[in-house]
mmCIF file of C-alpha atoms in Angstrom:
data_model
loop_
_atom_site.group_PDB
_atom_site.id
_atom_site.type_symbol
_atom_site.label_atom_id
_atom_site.label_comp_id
_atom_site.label_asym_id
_atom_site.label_seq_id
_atom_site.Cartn_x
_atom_site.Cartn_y
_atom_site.Cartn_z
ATOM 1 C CA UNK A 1 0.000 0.000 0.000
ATOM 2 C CA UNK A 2 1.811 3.476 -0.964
ATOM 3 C CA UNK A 3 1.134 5.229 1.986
ATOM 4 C CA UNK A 4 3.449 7.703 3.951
ATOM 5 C CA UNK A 5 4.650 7.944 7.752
ATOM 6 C CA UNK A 6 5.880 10.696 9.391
ATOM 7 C CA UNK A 7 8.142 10.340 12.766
ATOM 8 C CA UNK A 8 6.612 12.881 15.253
ATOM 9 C CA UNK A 9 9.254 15.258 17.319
ATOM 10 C CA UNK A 10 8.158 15.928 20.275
ATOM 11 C CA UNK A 11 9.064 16.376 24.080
ATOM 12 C CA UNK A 12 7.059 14.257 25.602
ATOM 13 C CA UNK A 13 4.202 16.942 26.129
ATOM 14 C CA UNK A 14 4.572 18.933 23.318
ATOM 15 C CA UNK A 15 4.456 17.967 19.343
ATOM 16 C CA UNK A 16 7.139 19.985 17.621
ATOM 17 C CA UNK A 17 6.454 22.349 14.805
ATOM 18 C CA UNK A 18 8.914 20.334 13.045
ATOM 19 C CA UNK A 19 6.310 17.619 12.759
ATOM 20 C CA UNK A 20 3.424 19.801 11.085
ATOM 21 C CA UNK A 21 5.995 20.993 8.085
ATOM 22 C CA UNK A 22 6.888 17.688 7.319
ATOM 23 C CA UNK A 23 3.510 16.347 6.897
ATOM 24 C CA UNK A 24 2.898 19.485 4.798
ATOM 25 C CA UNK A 25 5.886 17.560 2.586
ATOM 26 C CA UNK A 26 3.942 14.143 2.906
ATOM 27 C CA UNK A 27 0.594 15.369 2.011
ATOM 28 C CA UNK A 28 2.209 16.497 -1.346
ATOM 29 C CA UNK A 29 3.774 12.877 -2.354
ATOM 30 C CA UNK A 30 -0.381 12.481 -3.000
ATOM 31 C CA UNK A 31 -0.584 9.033 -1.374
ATOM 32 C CA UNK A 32 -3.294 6.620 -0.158
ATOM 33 C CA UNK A 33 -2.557 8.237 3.369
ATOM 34 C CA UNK A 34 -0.582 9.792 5.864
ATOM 35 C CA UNK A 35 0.190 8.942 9.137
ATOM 36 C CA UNK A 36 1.673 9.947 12.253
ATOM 37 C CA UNK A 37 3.642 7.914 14.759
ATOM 38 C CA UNK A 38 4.292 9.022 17.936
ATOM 39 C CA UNK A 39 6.888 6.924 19.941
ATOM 40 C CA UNK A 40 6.745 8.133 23.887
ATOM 41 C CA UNK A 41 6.528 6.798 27.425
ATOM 42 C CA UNK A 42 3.589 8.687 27.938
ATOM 43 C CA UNK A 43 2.382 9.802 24.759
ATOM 44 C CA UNK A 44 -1.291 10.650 24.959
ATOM 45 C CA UNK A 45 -1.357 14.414 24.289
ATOM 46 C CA UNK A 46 1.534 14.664 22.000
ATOM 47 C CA UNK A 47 -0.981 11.763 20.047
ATOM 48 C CA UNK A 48 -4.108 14.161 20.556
ATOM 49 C CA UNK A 49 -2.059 17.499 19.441
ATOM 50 C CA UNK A 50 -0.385 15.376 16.427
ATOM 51 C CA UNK A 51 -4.131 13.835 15.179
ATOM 52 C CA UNK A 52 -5.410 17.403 14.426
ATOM 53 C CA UNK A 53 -2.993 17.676 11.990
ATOM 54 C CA UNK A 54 -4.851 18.458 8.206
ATOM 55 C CA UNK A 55 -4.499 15.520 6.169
ATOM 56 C CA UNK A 56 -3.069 13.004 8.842
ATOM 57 C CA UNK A 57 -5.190 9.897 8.504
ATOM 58 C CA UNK A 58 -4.462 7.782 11.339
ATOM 59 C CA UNK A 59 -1.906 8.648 14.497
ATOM 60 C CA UNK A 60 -0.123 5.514 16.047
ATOM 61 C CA UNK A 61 1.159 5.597 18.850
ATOM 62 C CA UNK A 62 3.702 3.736 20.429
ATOM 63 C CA UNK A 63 3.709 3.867 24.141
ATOM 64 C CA UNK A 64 7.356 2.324 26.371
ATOM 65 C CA UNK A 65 9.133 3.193 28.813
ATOM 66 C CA UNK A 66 12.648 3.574 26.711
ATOM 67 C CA UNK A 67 10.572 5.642 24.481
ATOM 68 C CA UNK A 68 10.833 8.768 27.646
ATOM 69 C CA UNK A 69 13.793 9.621 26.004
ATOM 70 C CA UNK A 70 14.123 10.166 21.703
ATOM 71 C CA UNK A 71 17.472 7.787 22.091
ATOM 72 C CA UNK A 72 18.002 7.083 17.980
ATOM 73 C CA UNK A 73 19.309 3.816 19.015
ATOM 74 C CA UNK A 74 16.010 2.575 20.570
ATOM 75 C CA UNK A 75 13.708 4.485 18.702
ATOM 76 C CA UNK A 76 14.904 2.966 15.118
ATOM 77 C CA UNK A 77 14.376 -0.591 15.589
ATOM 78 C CA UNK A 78 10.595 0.401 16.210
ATOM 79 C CA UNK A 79 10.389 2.271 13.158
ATOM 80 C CA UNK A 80 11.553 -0.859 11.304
ATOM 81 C CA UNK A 81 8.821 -2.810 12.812
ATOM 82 C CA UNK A 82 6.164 0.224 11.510
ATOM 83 C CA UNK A 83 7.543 0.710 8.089
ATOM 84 C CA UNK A 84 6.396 -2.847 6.963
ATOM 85 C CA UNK A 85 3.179 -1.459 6.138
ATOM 86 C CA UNK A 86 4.164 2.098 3.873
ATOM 87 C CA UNK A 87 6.054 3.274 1.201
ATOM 88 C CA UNK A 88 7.400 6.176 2.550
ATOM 89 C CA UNK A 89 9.107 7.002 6.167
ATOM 90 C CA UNK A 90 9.634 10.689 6.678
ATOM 91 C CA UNK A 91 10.967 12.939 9.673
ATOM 92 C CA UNK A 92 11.806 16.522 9.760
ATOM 93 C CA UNK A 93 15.527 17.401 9.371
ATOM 94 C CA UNK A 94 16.274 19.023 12.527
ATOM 95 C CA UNK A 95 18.659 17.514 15.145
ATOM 96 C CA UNK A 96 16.092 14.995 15.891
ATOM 97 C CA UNK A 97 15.550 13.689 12.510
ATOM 98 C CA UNK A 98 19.547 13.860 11.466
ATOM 99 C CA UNK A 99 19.949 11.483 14.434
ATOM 100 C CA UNK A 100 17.061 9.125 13.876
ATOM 101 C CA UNK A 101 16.287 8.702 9.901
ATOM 102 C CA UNK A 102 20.051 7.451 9.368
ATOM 103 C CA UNK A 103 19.427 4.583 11.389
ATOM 104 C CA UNK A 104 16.252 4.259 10.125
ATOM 105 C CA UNK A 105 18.009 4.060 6.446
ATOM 106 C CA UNK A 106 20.587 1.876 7.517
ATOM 107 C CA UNK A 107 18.059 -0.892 9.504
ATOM 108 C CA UNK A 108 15.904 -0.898 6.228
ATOM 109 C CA UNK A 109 18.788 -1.383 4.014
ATOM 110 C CA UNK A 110 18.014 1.750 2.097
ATOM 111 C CA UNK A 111 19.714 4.895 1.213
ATOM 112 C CA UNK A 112 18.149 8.033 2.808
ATOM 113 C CA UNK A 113 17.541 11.297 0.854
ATOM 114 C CA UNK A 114 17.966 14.111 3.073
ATOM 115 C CA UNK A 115 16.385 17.660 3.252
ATOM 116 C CA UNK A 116 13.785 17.007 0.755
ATOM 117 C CA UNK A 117 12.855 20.775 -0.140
ATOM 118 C CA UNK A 118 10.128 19.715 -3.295
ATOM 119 C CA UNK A 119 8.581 16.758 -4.187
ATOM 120 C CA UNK A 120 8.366 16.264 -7.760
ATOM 121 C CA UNK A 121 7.004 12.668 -7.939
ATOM 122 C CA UNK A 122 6.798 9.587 -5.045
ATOM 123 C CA UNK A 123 10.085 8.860 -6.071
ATOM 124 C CA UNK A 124 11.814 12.042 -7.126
ATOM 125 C CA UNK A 125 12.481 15.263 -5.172
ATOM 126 C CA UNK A 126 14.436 18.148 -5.084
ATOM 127 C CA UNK A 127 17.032 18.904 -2.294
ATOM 128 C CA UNK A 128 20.087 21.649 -1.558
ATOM 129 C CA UNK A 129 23.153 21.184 -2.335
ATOM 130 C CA UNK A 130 26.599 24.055 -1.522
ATOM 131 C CA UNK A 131 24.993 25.328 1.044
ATOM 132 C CA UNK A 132 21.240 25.949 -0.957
ATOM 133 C CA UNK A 133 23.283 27.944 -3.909
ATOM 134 C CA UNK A 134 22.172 24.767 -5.433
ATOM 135 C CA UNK A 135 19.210 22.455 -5.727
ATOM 136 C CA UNK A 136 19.748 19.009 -7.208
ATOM 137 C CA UNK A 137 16.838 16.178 -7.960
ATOM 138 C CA UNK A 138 17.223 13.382 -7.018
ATOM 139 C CA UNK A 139 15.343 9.784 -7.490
ATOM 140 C CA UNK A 140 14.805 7.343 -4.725
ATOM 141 C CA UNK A 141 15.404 3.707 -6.005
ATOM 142 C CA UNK A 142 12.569 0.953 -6.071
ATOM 143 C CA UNK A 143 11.310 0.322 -2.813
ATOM 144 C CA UNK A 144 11.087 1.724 0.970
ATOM 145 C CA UNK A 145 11.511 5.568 0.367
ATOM 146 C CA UNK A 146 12.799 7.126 3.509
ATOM 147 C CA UNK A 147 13.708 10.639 3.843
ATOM 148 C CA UNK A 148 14.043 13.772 5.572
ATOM 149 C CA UNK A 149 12.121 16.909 5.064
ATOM 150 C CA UNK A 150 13.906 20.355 5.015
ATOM 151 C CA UNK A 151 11.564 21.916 7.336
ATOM 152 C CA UNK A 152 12.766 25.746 6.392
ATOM 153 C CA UNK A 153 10.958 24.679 2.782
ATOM 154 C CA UNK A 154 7.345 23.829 4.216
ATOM 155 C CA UNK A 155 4.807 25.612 6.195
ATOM 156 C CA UNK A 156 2.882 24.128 8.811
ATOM 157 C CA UNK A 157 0.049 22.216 8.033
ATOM 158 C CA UNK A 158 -3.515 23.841 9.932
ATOM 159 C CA UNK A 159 -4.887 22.442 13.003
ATOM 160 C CA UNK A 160 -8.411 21.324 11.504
ATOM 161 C CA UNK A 161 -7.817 17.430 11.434
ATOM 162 C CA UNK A 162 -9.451 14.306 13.184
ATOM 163 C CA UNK A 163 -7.241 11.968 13.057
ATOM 164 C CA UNK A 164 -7.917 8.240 14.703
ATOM 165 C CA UNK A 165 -5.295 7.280 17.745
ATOM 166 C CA UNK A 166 -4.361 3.446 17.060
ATOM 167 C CA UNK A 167 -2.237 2.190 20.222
ATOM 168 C CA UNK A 168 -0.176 -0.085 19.698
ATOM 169 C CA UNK A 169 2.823 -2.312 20.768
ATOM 170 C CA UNK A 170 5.821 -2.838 18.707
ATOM 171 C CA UNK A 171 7.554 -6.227 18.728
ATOM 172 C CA UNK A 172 11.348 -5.132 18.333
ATOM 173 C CA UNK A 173 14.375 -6.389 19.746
ATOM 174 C CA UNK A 174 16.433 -2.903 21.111
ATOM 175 C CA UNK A 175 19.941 -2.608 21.736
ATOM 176 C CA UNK A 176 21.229 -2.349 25.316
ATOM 177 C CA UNK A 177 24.616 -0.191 24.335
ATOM 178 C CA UNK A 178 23.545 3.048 24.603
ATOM 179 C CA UNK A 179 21.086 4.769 27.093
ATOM 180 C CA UNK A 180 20.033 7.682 28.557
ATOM 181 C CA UNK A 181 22.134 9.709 30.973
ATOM 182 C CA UNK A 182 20.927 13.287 30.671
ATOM 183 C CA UNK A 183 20.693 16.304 28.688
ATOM 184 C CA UNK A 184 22.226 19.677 28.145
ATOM 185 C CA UNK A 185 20.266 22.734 28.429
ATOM 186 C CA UNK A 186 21.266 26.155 28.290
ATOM 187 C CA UNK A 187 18.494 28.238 30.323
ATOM 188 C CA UNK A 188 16.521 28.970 27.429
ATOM 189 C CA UNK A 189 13.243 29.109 29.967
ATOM 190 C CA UNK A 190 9.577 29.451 28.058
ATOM 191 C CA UNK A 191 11.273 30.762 24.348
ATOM 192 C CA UNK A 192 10.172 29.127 21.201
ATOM 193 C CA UNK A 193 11.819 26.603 20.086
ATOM 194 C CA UNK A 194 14.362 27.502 17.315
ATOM 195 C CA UNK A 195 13.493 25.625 14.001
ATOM 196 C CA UNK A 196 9.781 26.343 14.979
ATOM 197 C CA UNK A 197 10.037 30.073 16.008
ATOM 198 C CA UNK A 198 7.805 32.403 14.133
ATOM 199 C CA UNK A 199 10.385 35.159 15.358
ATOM 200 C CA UNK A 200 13.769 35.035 16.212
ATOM 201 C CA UNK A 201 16.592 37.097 17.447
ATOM 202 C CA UNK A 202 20.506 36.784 16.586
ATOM 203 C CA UNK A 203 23.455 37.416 18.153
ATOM 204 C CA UNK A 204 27.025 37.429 16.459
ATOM 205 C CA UNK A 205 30.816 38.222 16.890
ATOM 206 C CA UNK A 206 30.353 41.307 17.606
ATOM 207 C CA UNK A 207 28.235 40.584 20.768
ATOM 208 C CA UNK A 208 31.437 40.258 22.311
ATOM 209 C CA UNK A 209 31.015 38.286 25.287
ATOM 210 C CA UNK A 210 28.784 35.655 26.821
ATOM 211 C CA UNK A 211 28.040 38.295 29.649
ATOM 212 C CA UNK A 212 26.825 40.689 26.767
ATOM 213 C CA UNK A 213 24.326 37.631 25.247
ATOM 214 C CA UNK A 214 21.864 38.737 28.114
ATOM 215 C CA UNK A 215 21.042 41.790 25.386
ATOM 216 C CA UNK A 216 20.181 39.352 23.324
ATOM 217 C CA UNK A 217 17.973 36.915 25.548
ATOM 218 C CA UNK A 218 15.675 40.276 26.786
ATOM 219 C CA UNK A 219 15.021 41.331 23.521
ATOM 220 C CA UNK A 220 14.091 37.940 22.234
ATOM 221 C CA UNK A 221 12.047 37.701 25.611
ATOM 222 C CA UNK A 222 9.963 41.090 24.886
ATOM 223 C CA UNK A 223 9.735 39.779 21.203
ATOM 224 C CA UNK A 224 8.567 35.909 22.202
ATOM 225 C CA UNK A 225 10.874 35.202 19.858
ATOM 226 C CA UNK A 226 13.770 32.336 19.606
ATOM 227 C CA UNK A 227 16.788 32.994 20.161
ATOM 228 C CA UNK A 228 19.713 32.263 17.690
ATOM 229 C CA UNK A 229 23.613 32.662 17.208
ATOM 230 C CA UNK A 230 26.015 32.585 14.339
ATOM 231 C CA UNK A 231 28.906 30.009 14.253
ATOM 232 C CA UNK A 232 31.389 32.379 15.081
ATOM 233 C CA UNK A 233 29.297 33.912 18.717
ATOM 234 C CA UNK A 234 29.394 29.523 19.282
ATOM 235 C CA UNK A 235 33.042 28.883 19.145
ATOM 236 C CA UNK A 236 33.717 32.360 20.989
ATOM 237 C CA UNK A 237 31.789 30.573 23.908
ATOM 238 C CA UNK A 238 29.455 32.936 24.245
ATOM 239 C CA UNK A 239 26.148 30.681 23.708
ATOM 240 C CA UNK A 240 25.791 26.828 23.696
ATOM 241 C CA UNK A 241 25.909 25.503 19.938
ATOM 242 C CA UNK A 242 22.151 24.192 20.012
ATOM 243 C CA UNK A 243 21.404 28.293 18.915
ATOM 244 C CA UNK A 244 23.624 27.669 16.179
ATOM 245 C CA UNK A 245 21.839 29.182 13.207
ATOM 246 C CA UNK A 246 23.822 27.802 9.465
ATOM 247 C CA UNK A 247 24.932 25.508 7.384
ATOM 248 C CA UNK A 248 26.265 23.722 10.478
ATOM 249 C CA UNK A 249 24.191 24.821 12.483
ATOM 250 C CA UNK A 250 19.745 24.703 12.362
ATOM 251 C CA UNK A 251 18.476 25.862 8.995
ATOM 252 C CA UNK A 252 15.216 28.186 10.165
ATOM 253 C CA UNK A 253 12.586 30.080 8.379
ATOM 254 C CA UNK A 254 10.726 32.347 11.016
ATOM 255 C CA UNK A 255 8.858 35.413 9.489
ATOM 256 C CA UNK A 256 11.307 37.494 10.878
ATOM 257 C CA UNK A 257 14.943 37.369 11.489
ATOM 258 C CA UNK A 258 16.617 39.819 13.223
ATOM 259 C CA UNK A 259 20.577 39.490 13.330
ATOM 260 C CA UNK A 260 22.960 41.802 15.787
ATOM 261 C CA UNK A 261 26.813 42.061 15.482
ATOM 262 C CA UNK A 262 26.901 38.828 12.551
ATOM 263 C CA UNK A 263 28.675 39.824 9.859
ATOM 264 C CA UNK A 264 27.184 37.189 7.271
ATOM 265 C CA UNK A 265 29.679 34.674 6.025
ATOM 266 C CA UNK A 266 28.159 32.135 3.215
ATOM 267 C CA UNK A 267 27.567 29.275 5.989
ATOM 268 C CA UNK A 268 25.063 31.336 8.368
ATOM 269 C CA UNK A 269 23.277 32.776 5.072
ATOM 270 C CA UNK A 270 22.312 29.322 4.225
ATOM 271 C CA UNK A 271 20.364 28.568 7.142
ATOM 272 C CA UNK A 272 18.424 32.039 6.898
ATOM 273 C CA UNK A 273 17.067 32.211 3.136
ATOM 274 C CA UNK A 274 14.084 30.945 3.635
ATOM 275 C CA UNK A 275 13.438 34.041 6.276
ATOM 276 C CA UNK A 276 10.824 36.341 5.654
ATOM 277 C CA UNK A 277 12.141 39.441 6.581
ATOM 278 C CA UNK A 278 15.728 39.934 7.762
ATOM 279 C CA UNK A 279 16.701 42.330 9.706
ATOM 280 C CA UNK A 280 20.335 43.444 10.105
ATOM 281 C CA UNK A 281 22.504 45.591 12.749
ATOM 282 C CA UNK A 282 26.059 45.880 12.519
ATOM 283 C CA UNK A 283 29.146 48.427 12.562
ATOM 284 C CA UNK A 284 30.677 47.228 9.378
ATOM 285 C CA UNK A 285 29.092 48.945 6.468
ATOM 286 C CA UNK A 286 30.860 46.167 4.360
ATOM 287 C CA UNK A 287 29.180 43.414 5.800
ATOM 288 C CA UNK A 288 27.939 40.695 3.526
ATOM 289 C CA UNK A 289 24.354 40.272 5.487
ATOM 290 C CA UNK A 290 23.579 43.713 4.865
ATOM 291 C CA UNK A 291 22.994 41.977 0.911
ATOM 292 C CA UNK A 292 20.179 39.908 2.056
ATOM 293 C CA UNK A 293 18.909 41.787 4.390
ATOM 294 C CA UNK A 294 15.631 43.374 3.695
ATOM 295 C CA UNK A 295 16.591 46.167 6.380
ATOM 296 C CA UNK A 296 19.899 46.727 7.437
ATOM 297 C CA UNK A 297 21.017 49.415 9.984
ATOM 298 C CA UNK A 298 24.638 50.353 9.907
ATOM 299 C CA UNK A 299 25.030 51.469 14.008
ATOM 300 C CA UNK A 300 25.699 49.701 17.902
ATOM 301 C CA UNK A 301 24.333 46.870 18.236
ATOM 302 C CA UNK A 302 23.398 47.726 22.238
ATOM 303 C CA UNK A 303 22.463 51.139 21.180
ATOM 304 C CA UNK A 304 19.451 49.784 18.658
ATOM 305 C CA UNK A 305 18.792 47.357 21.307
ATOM 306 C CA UNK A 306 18.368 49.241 23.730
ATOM 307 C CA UNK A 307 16.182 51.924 21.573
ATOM 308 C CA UNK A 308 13.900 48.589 20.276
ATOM 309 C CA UNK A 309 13.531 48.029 23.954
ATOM 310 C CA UNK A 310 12.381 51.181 24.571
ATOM 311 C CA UNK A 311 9.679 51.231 22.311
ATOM 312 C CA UNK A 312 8.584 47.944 22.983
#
């Protein structure tokens, strides 16, 4: 049966925005049906939140106790067992998908094609390539397509669905060499969630110091935006590299972008061209963002904050 199924993100309360763009990306493949699966300890809202999804048929969930955690390693072999009954396995590409669909790939004994940006047929789709200066197609062979969806490319399906929840239990035999120990946060409280943000604020080089980053956080805070970072503000130390906003980083496409102190080398451009509106502050007249951006104020970066915070 050619149907498609689409690995929620989520955080164990939450679904992620993440998961909404890549069924926007399903619906398009024009299939029999898509479906959601929600692997979780605990997953009954996430299920409820991911069934009024437009165009999702049917949400599955899978409810265990080594499912608290989204451990790729545990999660995969569960997939397997679910993707014996579609032709397609999708997951957005954010940190959560890069981890999980490889694995995926690699149990099913198929090759994976990553940030899927168009679909041209069930088969065929169009992705980026040198940093999205490029966009190749490419053409899945016969058999198990799985895939992950460029989430930057896609906006959310509506909230207008009615999906069926089908519990179930998945048969799988899971590893025992890698578990849970903890996770790294970096204080980012109640702010949106990066790849999901509709608004998000960005701090650079010229920041200048970790200390200095708290400009950044209140601004984003008045704003309810996300908050982001270029590569360069990362390896300074200045903010964890889960802000990291580039080709190495979290490609993003809020509706507005607003970008303090980053100058605008080629990698960081890449994961901002999908932005609505870009907003740029920085000293250097010269700098290469000022080329994309759709304002750009030449000026002190704690100076326009500070005014912006002002009026707010």
């Amino acid at each position: 049966m050619s149907k498609v199924l689409v690995i929620a993100e989520h955080n164990g309360s939450e679904l992620n925005g993440s998961t909404a763009r890549a069924v926007a990306c399903a619906s398009e493949l024009g299939l029999e049906a898509v479906d959601v699966a929600v692997l979780a300890s605990d997953g009954q809202l996430v299920a409820e939140q991911a069934a009024k999804l437009t165009g999702v048929a049917t949400v599955i969930l899978v409810q265990n106790e080594v499912n608290e955690h989204a451990v790729a390693a545990l999660l995969a072999p569960q997939i397997e067992v679910l993707a014996s009954e579609y032709s397609h396995v999708f997951a957005p590409s954010t940190t959560f998908g890069k981890d999980l669909m490889p694995r995926v790939a690699a149990h099913l004994g198929v090759p994976q094609i990553s940030d899927i940006m168009r679909v041209e047929s069930a088969t065929v789709f169009d992705r980026p390539v040198y940093a999205g200066n490029a966009v190749v197609t490419v053409e899945a062979p016969e058999g198990l397509v799985v895939g992950t969806v460029r989430t930057a490319s896609y906006s959310a399906v509506s909230t207008e669905g009615s999906a069926v929840i089908e519990t179930r239990e998945v048969a799988a035999n899971l590893p025992s060499h890698t578990r849970y120990v903890g996770l790294t946060t970096s204080g980012g409280g109640d702010r949106p969630d990066l790849q999901a943000a509709t608004k998000v604020v960005s701090g650079g080089r010229g920041v200048g110091s970790e200390e200095n980053f708290s400009v950044i956080y209140s601004l984003a805070d008045k704003l309810g935006a996300g908050v982001g970072a270029s590569r360069a503000a990362v390896d300074a130390g200045f903010i964890p590299n889960d802000h990291q906003v580039g080709q190495t980083g979290k490609i993003i496409a809020p509706e507005l972008y607003m970008a303090f102190g980053i100058s605008g080398a080629i990698q960081h451009l890449a994961g901002i061209k999908d932005a609505g509106t870009i907003v740029a502050v920085n000293k250097d007249a010269d700098a290469p963002i000022f080329e994309v951006a759709d304002y750009g104020l030449v000026g002190d970066l704690f100076e326009v904050i500070e005014e912006l915070e002002k009026a707010l």
